[in-house]
Amino acid sequence: MGMSERETLKEAVCSAVAEVEVTDVHTHLYPPSFGDMLLWGVDELITYHYLVAEVFRYAEVSYDDFWGMSKREQADLIWRHLFEENSPYGEACRGVLTTLQVLGLDVGARDLGAYRRFFEGKTVEEYVDRVFEVARIKQVVMTNDPFDERERELWLEGEQRDPRFRAGLRVDQLLNGWEQARPRLNEWGYGVGEGMRAPTVKEVRRFLLDWARRMEAVYLAVSLPPDFAFPEESARAILIRECVLPVCEELNRPFAMMIGVKKRMNPELRDAGDSVGKADIGAIEQLCAQYPKNKFLVTMLARENQHELCVTARKFPNVLVFGCWWFLNNPSLVEEITRMRFELLGGSVVPQHSDARVLDQLIYKWHHSRKVIAEVLCDKYADLAATGWAPTEAEIRRDVGKLFGGTFWEFVERVM
Ligand code: FIX
Ligand code: ZN
């Protein structure tokens, strides 16, 4: 392929990827109507838990002293150690700077005071519009936990009406904390007992149906530890088998499993204290094989699980692999994993989600990911063209539309 052909192809791919409006299939964002549950602004960016973990590698500060600081004081400490006293080339630091740059601020000035003044006087409503426009986001799927008192109240009051924010019904506290969840279910009028007898199963299904319908949930989701096993006679596995999967099938909605988290490996770091472990792909194989009418969205946290997850997706059409999650959301790993997925799965994959916890992160997380995914796509289309199969611009835009949302929504609606 001549240079000009390669350049033409690259231009077609890069513009398609840059211009596509994304469905972000997993975030921790909320609509403005949810008040301060939606985090935004430069101090929230700088105190993102990824940066909290990193600052303790430099700052001689106790955990208690850090957590006793105001958000601004925490941001000042992080800015000093991770940006001023050490070059901020780590991915989470770089992300802060990319966001400021895309917003049109003078990153070279290194003036945190000026960046803070940029946000003064902004309303969250106008800023949500700005970020969605700049990051080219069509919709985000939230993480919605009916066991979170604040969130529970907002849903019961009917607060969520912004179509850009779709619900993901998160069932971690049910599945991973059954003993603690039971009394709360009873308090809410769902008569559940200790064992998993029929009346309890029926009431848990009613609870899930009530909330999935109230939220108009796009999927039910859970994060799972590296030792997640299925089948097994644990409360979690029985609740998945008897309650979650029947409800997902009745609603024709996927069950999203995010596997490989070691919660609070360092509890002093709070949200920043979670770690990673290689999980057993056998559990996913068993679920996909035993429940062919259910749909499974799966992402795994360990790099070592990525290849076998791709192979599992080749075996079972009812699994859709998504995202380079958390500790994998770094350019080198996004490239490695995306190349592997395109080679093993073609376009039948959701290459990325942002996991954004702070609204402004949509800007950098998607700016960085689009660049890497476009580079991999350029290579793949160039390989195609080298055989004589020249992809048209329309085909490239079609494929890119699927990668950044189309395949996800088709899977959500598909009847297996
Ligand atoms: O379970 C999850 O949704 C994880 O993504 C979060 O718990 C995690 O803290 C995160 O935001 C990673 O990016
Ligand atoms: Zn998340």
Coordinates of C-alpha atoms and ligand atoms in Angstrom, one line a residue:
M1 CA 0.0 0.0 0.0
G2 CA 1.5 3.4 -1.0
M3 CA 2.0 6.1 1.6
S4 CA -0.8 8.3 0.2
E5 CA -3.2 5.4 0.3
R6 CA -2.1 4.7 3.9
E7 CA -2.5 8.4 4.8
T8 CA -6.0 8.5 3.2
L9 CA -7.0 5.4 5.2
K10 CA -5.6 6.8 8.4
E11 CA -7.5 10.1 7.8
A12 CA -10.8 8.1 7.3
V13 CA -10.3 6.0 10.4
C14 CA -9.1 8.9 12.7
S15 CA -12.0 11.2 11.7
A16 CA -14.6 8.4 12.1
V17 CA -13.2 7.6 15.6
A18 CA -12.9 11.3 16.6
E19 CA -16.4 12.1 15.4
V20 CA -18.4 9.1 16.6
E21 CA -20.8 9.9 19.5
V22 CA -20.0 7.3 22.2
T23 CA -22.2 5.2 24.5
D24 CA -20.1 4.9 27.6
V25 CA -21.3 1.5 29.0
H26 CA -20.0 1.9 32.5
T27 CA -19.5 5.0 34.6
H28 CA -20.1 6.3 38.2
L29 CA -21.7 9.5 36.9
Y30 CA -25.1 10.9 37.8
P31 CA -27.4 13.5 36.2
P32 CA -27.4 17.0 37.7
S33 CA -30.7 16.2 39.5
F34 CA -28.8 13.9 41.7
G35 CA -27.0 16.8 43.3
D36 CA -23.6 16.3 44.8
M37 CA -23.6 12.7 43.9
L38 CA -22.3 14.0 40.5
L39 CA -18.6 14.9 41.0
W40 CA -17.1 17.6 38.8
G41 CA -14.4 20.3 38.6
V42 CA -10.6 20.4 39.0
D43 CA -10.3 19.6 42.7
E44 CA -12.5 16.4 42.1
L45 CA -10.3 15.6 39.1
I46 CA -7.1 15.9 41.2
T47 CA -8.4 13.9 44.2
Y48 CA -9.7 11.0 42.0
H49 CA -8.8 7.8 43.9
Y50 CA -6.3 6.8 41.3
L51 CA -4.2 9.9 42.3
V52 CA -4.9 9.4 46.0
A53 CA -3.2 6.0 45.8
E54 CA -0.2 7.6 44.0
V55 CA 0.3 10.6 46.3
F56 CA 1.0 8.3 49.3
R57 CA 4.0 7.0 47.5
Y58 CA 5.6 10.4 47.9
A59 CA 3.9 12.4 50.6
E60 CA 4.9 11.8 54.3
V61 CA 1.3 12.2 55.5
S62 CA -0.7 9.8 57.7
Y63 CA -3.9 8.3 56.3
D64 CA -5.9 10.0 59.1
D65 CA -4.3 13.4 58.4
F66 CA -5.0 13.1 54.7
W67 CA -8.6 12.1 55.2
G68 CA -9.0 14.9 57.7
M69 CA -8.1 17.5 55.0
S70 CA -10.6 19.4 53.0
K71 CA -11.0 18.3 49.3
R72 CA -9.0 21.5 48.3
E73 CA -6.2 20.7 50.8
Q74 CA -6.0 17.1 49.5
A75 CA -5.8 18.5 45.9
D76 CA -3.1 21.0 46.9
L77 CA -1.0 18.1 48.4
I78 CA -1.5 15.9 45.3
W79 CA -0.7 18.8 43.0
R80 CA 2.5 19.6 44.8
H81 CA 3.8 16.0 44.9
L82 CA 2.5 14.5 41.7
F83 CA 2.6 17.6 39.4
E84 CA 5.1 20.1 40.7
E85 CA 7.8 18.0 42.5
N86 CA 7.5 15.1 40.0
S87 CA 6.6 15.1 36.3
P88 CA 3.0 14.0 35.8
Y89 CA 3.5 11.5 33.1
G90 CA 1.5 8.7 34.9
E91 CA -1.8 8.1 33.2
A92 CA -4.1 9.5 35.9
C93 CA -2.0 12.7 36.2
R94 CA -1.8 13.0 32.4
G95 CA -5.5 12.7 32.2
V96 CA -6.0 15.8 34.4
L97 CA -3.8 17.8 32.1
T98 CA -5.5 16.5 28.9
T99 CA -8.9 17.5 30.3
L100 CA -7.6 21.0 31.1
Q101 CA -6.0 21.3 27.7
V102 CA -9.2 20.2 25.8
L103 CA -11.2 22.7 27.9
G104 CA -8.9 25.4 26.4
L105 CA -6.9 26.1 29.6
D106 CA -3.2 27.0 29.6
V107 CA -1.7 23.8 30.9
G108 CA 1.8 25.3 30.4
A109 CA 1.1 27.9 33.0
R110 CA 0.8 25.2 35.6
D111 CA -1.5 27.5 37.5
L112 CA -3.9 25.6 39.7
G113 CA -5.5 28.8 40.9
A114 CA -6.4 29.8 37.4
Y115 CA -7.8 26.3 36.7
R116 CA -10.0 26.7 39.8
R117 CA -11.2 30.1 38.7
F118 CA -12.3 28.6 35.4
F119 CA -14.8 26.5 37.2
E120 CA -16.1 29.3 39.5
G121 CA -19.6 30.5 38.6
K122 CA -20.3 27.5 36.3
T123 CA -23.6 25.7 36.8
V124 CA -23.5 21.9 36.7
E125 CA -26.3 21.8 34.1
E126 CA -24.3 23.9 31.6
Y127 CA -21.1 22.1 32.4
V128 CA -22.7 18.6 31.8
D129 CA -23.8 19.9 28.3
R130 CA -20.3 21.2 27.6
V131 CA -18.5 18.0 28.7
F132 CA -20.8 15.8 26.7
E133 CA -20.3 18.0 23.7
V134 CA -16.5 18.2 24.0
A135 CA -16.1 14.5 24.7
R136 CA -18.7 13.6 22.1
I137 CA -20.7 11.4 24.4
K138 CA -24.2 10.3 23.5
Q139 CA -25.2 8.4 26.6
V140 CA -23.5 7.1 29.8
V141 CA -24.6 4.1 31.8
M142 CA -24.5 4.8 35.5
T143 CA -23.8 2.6 38.5
N144 CA -27.0 2.7 40.5
D145 CA -27.2 1.0 43.9
P146 CA -30.6 0.7 45.6
F147 CA -28.8 0.0 48.8
D148 CA -27.3 3.5 48.8
E149 CA -29.6 5.5 51.0
R150 CA -29.1 8.8 49.1
E151 CA -29.6 7.2 45.8
R152 CA -32.6 5.2 46.9
E153 CA -34.4 8.3 48.0
L154 CA -33.7 10.1 44.7
W155 CA -35.2 7.2 42.7
L156 CA -38.2 6.9 45.0
E157 CA -38.7 10.6 44.5
G158 CA -38.6 10.1 40.7
E159 CA -35.6 12.4 40.2
Q160 CA -33.9 10.8 37.2
R161 CA -35.3 12.2 33.9
D162 CA -32.2 13.0 31.8
P163 CA -32.1 10.6 28.8
R164 CA -28.3 10.9 28.5
F165 CA -27.9 9.0 31.8
R166 CA -29.1 5.4 31.7
A167 CA -29.3 3.2 34.7
G168 CA -27.2 0.1 35.5
L169 CA -28.8 -1.7 38.5
R170 CA -25.8 -2.6 40.7
V171 CA -26.4 -5.6 42.9
D172 CA -23.1 -6.0 44.8
Q173 CA -24.6 -5.5 48.2
L174 CA -27.2 -8.2 47.5
L175 CA -24.8 -10.7 46.0
N176 CA -21.7 -10.0 48.0
G177 CA -23.3 -9.1 51.3
W178 CA -26.4 -11.3 51.6
E179 CA -26.4 -11.4 55.4
Q180 CA -26.3 -7.6 55.6
A181 CA -28.8 -7.2 52.8
R182 CA -31.5 -9.4 54.2
P183 CA -32.7 -7.2 57.1
R184 CA -32.8 -4.2 54.8
L185 CA -34.9 -6.1 52.2
N186 CA -37.3 -7.0 55.1
E187 CA -37.4 -3.3 56.2
W188 CA -38.4 -2.4 52.6
G189 CA -41.2 -4.9 52.6
Y190 CA -39.6 -7.8 50.8
G191 CA -40.1 -10.8 53.1
V192 CA -36.9 -12.7 52.9
G193 CA -35.7 -15.4 55.3
E194 CA -32.3 -16.9 56.1
G195 CA -32.3 -19.9 53.7
M196 CA -32.9 -19.7 50.0
R197 CA -36.3 -21.3 50.1
A198 CA -39.0 -20.5 47.5
P199 CA -40.6 -17.6 49.3
T200 CA -37.2 -15.8 49.7
V201 CA -36.3 -16.4 46.1
K202 CA -39.7 -15.0 45.0
E203 CA -39.2 -11.9 47.1
V204 CA -35.7 -11.2 45.9
R205 CA -36.9 -11.5 42.3
R206 CA -39.6 -9.0 43.1
F207 CA -37.1 -6.6 44.6
L208 CA -34.9 -6.9 41.5
L209 CA -37.9 -6.5 39.1
D210 CA -39.2 -3.5 41.1
W211 CA -35.8 -1.7 40.9
A212 CA -34.9 -2.7 37.3
R213 CA -38.3 -1.3 36.2
R214 CA -38.1 1.8 38.4
M215 CA -34.6 2.6 36.9
E216 CA -35.4 1.3 33.4
A217 CA -32.1 -0.5 33.9
V218 CA -30.1 -1.3 30.8
Y219 CA -28.4 -4.2 32.7
L220 CA -27.9 -5.7 36.1
A221 CA -24.3 -5.5 37.2
V222 CA -22.0 -6.8 39.9
S223 CA -18.2 -6.7 40.7
L224 CA -16.8 -10.0 41.7
P225 CA -13.6 -11.2 43.5
P226 CA -10.9 -13.2 41.8
D227 CA -12.2 -16.4 43.6
F228 CA -15.7 -16.0 42.1
A229 CA -17.0 -19.5 41.4
F230 CA -20.0 -20.8 39.6
P231 CA -21.7 -23.1 40.2
E232 CA -21.3 -23.4 44.0
E233 CA -23.6 -23.6 47.0
S234 CA -22.9 -20.1 48.2
A235 CA -25.5 -17.4 48.8
R236 CA -24.1 -15.5 45.9
A237 CA -24.2 -18.3 43.4
I238 CA -27.7 -19.3 44.5
L239 CA -28.9 -15.7 44.2
I240 CA -27.4 -15.5 40.7
R241 CA -28.9 -18.8 39.6
E242 CA -32.4 -18.4 41.2
C243 CA -32.9 -14.6 41.1
V244 CA -30.6 -12.5 38.9
L245 CA -30.6 -14.7 35.8
P246 CA -34.4 -15.4 35.8
V247 CA -35.0 -11.7 36.2
C248 CA -32.5 -10.7 33.5
E249 CA -34.2 -13.3 31.1
E250 CA -37.7 -12.0 32.0
L251 CA -36.6 -8.4 31.2
N252 CA -34.3 -9.5 28.4
R253 CA -31.5 -7.5 29.9
P254 CA -27.8 -8.6 30.2
F255 CA -26.1 -9.5 33.5
A256 CA -22.8 -7.5 33.6
M257 CA -20.0 -9.2 35.6
M258 CA -16.9 -7.2 36.5
I259 CA -14.5 -9.8 37.8
G260 CA -11.2 -9.8 39.6
V261 CA -11.4 -7.1 42.3
K262 CA -9.8 -7.6 45.7
K263 CA -11.8 -5.2 47.7
R264 CA -9.9 -2.9 50.2
M265 CA -6.6 -4.7 50.0
N266 CA -5.4 -1.5 51.8
P267 CA -8.5 -0.3 53.6
E268 CA -6.7 2.9 54.8
L269 CA -6.9 4.1 51.1
R270 CA -10.7 3.7 51.0
D271 CA -11.8 3.6 47.3
A272 CA -8.1 3.7 46.3
G273 CA -7.4 0.5 48.3
D274 CA -8.9 -2.1 46.0
S275 CA -6.5 -4.4 44.1
V276 CA -6.5 -7.1 41.4
G277 CA -6.4 -10.9 41.2
K278 CA -6.5 -13.4 38.3
A279 CA -10.0 -15.0 38.2
D280 CA -11.2 -18.4 37.1
I281 CA -12.6 -18.2 33.5
G282 CA -14.4 -21.5 34.3
A283 CA -17.1 -19.6 36.1
I284 CA -17.9 -17.6 33.0
E285 CA -17.8 -20.6 30.8
Q286 CA -20.3 -22.4 33.1
L287 CA -22.7 -19.5 33.2
C288 CA -22.6 -19.0 29.4
A289 CA -23.0 -22.7 28.7
Q290 CA -25.7 -23.4 31.3
Y291 CA -27.8 -20.2 30.6
P292 CA -27.8 -19.8 26.8
K293 CA -30.9 -17.6 27.0
N294 CA -29.2 -15.1 29.3
K295 CA -26.8 -12.4 28.0
F296 CA -23.5 -11.7 29.8
L297 CA -21.5 -8.5 29.6
V298 CA -18.1 -9.4 31.0
T299 CA -15.0 -7.4 31.9
M300 CA -12.1 -8.8 33.8
L301 CA -9.5 -6.8 35.8
A302 CA -6.4 -9.0 35.5
R303 CA -4.3 -8.6 32.4
E304 CA -3.7 -12.4 32.6
N305 CA -7.4 -13.1 32.1
Q306 CA -7.8 -11.2 28.8
H307 CA -6.8 -13.8 26.3
E308 CA -9.0 -16.6 27.8
L309 CA -11.9 -14.1 28.0
C310 CA -11.6 -13.5 24.3
V311 CA -11.5 -17.2 23.6
T312 CA -14.6 -17.7 25.8
A313 CA -16.4 -15.0 23.8
R314 CA -15.6 -17.0 20.6
K315 CA -17.3 -20.0 22.2
F316 CA -20.4 -18.3 23.5
P317 CA -22.4 -15.7 21.5
N318 CA -24.3 -14.8 24.7
V319 CA -21.2 -13.1 26.1
L320 CA -20.0 -9.6 25.1
V321 CA -16.6 -8.5 26.3
F322 CA -16.3 -4.8 27.3
G323 CA -13.7 -2.3 28.4
C324 CA -10.1 -2.1 29.5
W325 CA -11.1 -1.8 33.1
W326 CA -9.4 0.3 35.8
F327 CA -5.7 -0.9 36.1
L328 CA -5.9 -1.9 32.4
N329 CA -7.0 1.6 31.3
N330 CA -3.5 2.6 30.3
P331 CA -2.4 3.2 26.7
S332 CA 0.1 0.3 26.6
L333 CA -2.5 -2.2 27.9
V334 CA -5.4 -0.7 25.9
E335 CA -3.4 -1.2 22.8
E336 CA -2.3 -4.8 23.7
I337 CA -5.9 -5.9 24.7
T338 CA -7.6 -4.1 21.8
R339 CA -5.3 -5.7 19.2
M340 CA -5.9 -9.1 20.8
R341 CA -9.7 -8.5 20.7
F342 CA -9.9 -7.3 17.1
E343 CA -7.8 -10.2 16.0
L344 CA -9.9 -12.8 17.9
L345 CA -13.3 -11.2 17.9
G346 CA -13.4 -8.7 15.0
G347 CA -15.8 -5.9 15.8
S348 CA -18.0 -8.0 18.1
V349 CA -16.7 -6.3 21.2
V350 CA -17.1 -3.1 23.3
P351 CA -13.4 -2.0 23.3
Q352 CA -13.7 0.6 26.0
H353 CA -15.7 2.2 28.8
S354 CA -14.5 5.1 30.9
D355 CA -15.4 4.1 34.5
A356 CA -15.5 7.9 35.0
R357 CA -16.3 9.0 38.6
V358 CA -15.8 12.7 37.9
L359 CA -17.8 14.2 35.0
D360 CA -14.7 15.9 33.5
Q361 CA -12.9 12.6 33.2
L362 CA -15.1 11.8 30.2
I363 CA -13.0 14.2 28.3
Y364 CA -9.6 12.6 28.9
K365 CA -10.6 9.0 29.2
W366 CA -12.2 9.1 25.8
H367 CA -9.5 11.4 24.2
H368 CA -6.9 8.9 25.3
S369 CA -8.8 5.8 24.3
R370 CA -10.0 7.0 20.9
K371 CA -6.4 7.7 20.0
V372 CA -5.2 4.2 20.8
I373 CA -8.2 2.4 19.3
A374 CA -7.9 4.5 16.1
E375 CA -4.2 3.5 15.8
V376 CA -5.1 -0.2 16.2
L377 CA -7.9 0.1 13.7
C378 CA -5.6 1.8 11.2
D379 CA -3.3 -1.2 11.3
K380 CA -6.2 -3.6 10.9
Y381 CA -7.7 -1.8 8.0
A382 CA -4.3 -1.5 6.4
D383 CA -3.8 -5.3 6.7
L384 CA -7.2 -5.7 5.0
A385 CA -6.4 -3.3 2.2
A386 CA -3.1 -5.1 1.6
T387 CA -5.1 -8.1 0.5
G388 CA -7.0 -6.0 -2.0
W389 CA -10.1 -5.7 0.2
A390 CA -10.2 -1.9 0.4
P391 CA -12.6 -0.7 3.2
T392 CA -14.7 2.2 2.1
E393 CA -15.2 5.3 4.3
A394 CA -18.8 4.3 4.8
E395 CA -17.8 0.9 6.0
I396 CA -15.2 2.4 8.4
R397 CA -17.9 4.7 9.9
R398 CA -20.3 1.8 10.1
D399 CA -17.8 -0.3 12.0
V400 CA -16.7 2.5 14.3
G401 CA -20.4 3.3 15.2
K402 CA -20.8 -0.3 16.3
L403 CA -17.6 -0.3 18.4
F404 CA -18.6 2.8 20.2
G405 CA -22.1 1.9 21.0
G406 CA -24.0 0.1 18.3
T407 CA -22.8 -3.4 19.2
F408 CA -23.7 -2.7 22.9
W409 CA -27.2 -1.6 22.2
E410 CA -27.8 -4.4 19.8
F411 CA -26.7 -6.9 22.5
V412 CA -28.9 -5.2 25.1
E413 CA -32.0 -5.7 22.9
R414 CA -31.0 -9.0 21.3
V415 CA -33.2 -12.1 22.2
M416 CA -30.9 -15.1 22.5
Ligands
FIX1 O1 -16.7 -1.8 40.8 C1 -16.6 -0.9 40.0 O2 -17.5 -0.3 39.4 C2 -15.2 -0.3 39.9 O3 -15.0 0.3 38.6 C3 -15.0 0.8 40.9 O4 -15.2 0.2 42.2 C4 -13.6 1.4 40.9 O5 -13.3 2.1 42.1 C5 -13.3 2.3 39.8 O6 -14.0 3.3 39.7 C6 -12.4 1.9 38.8 O7 -12.1 2.6 37.8
ZN2 ZN -16.7 1.1 38.0

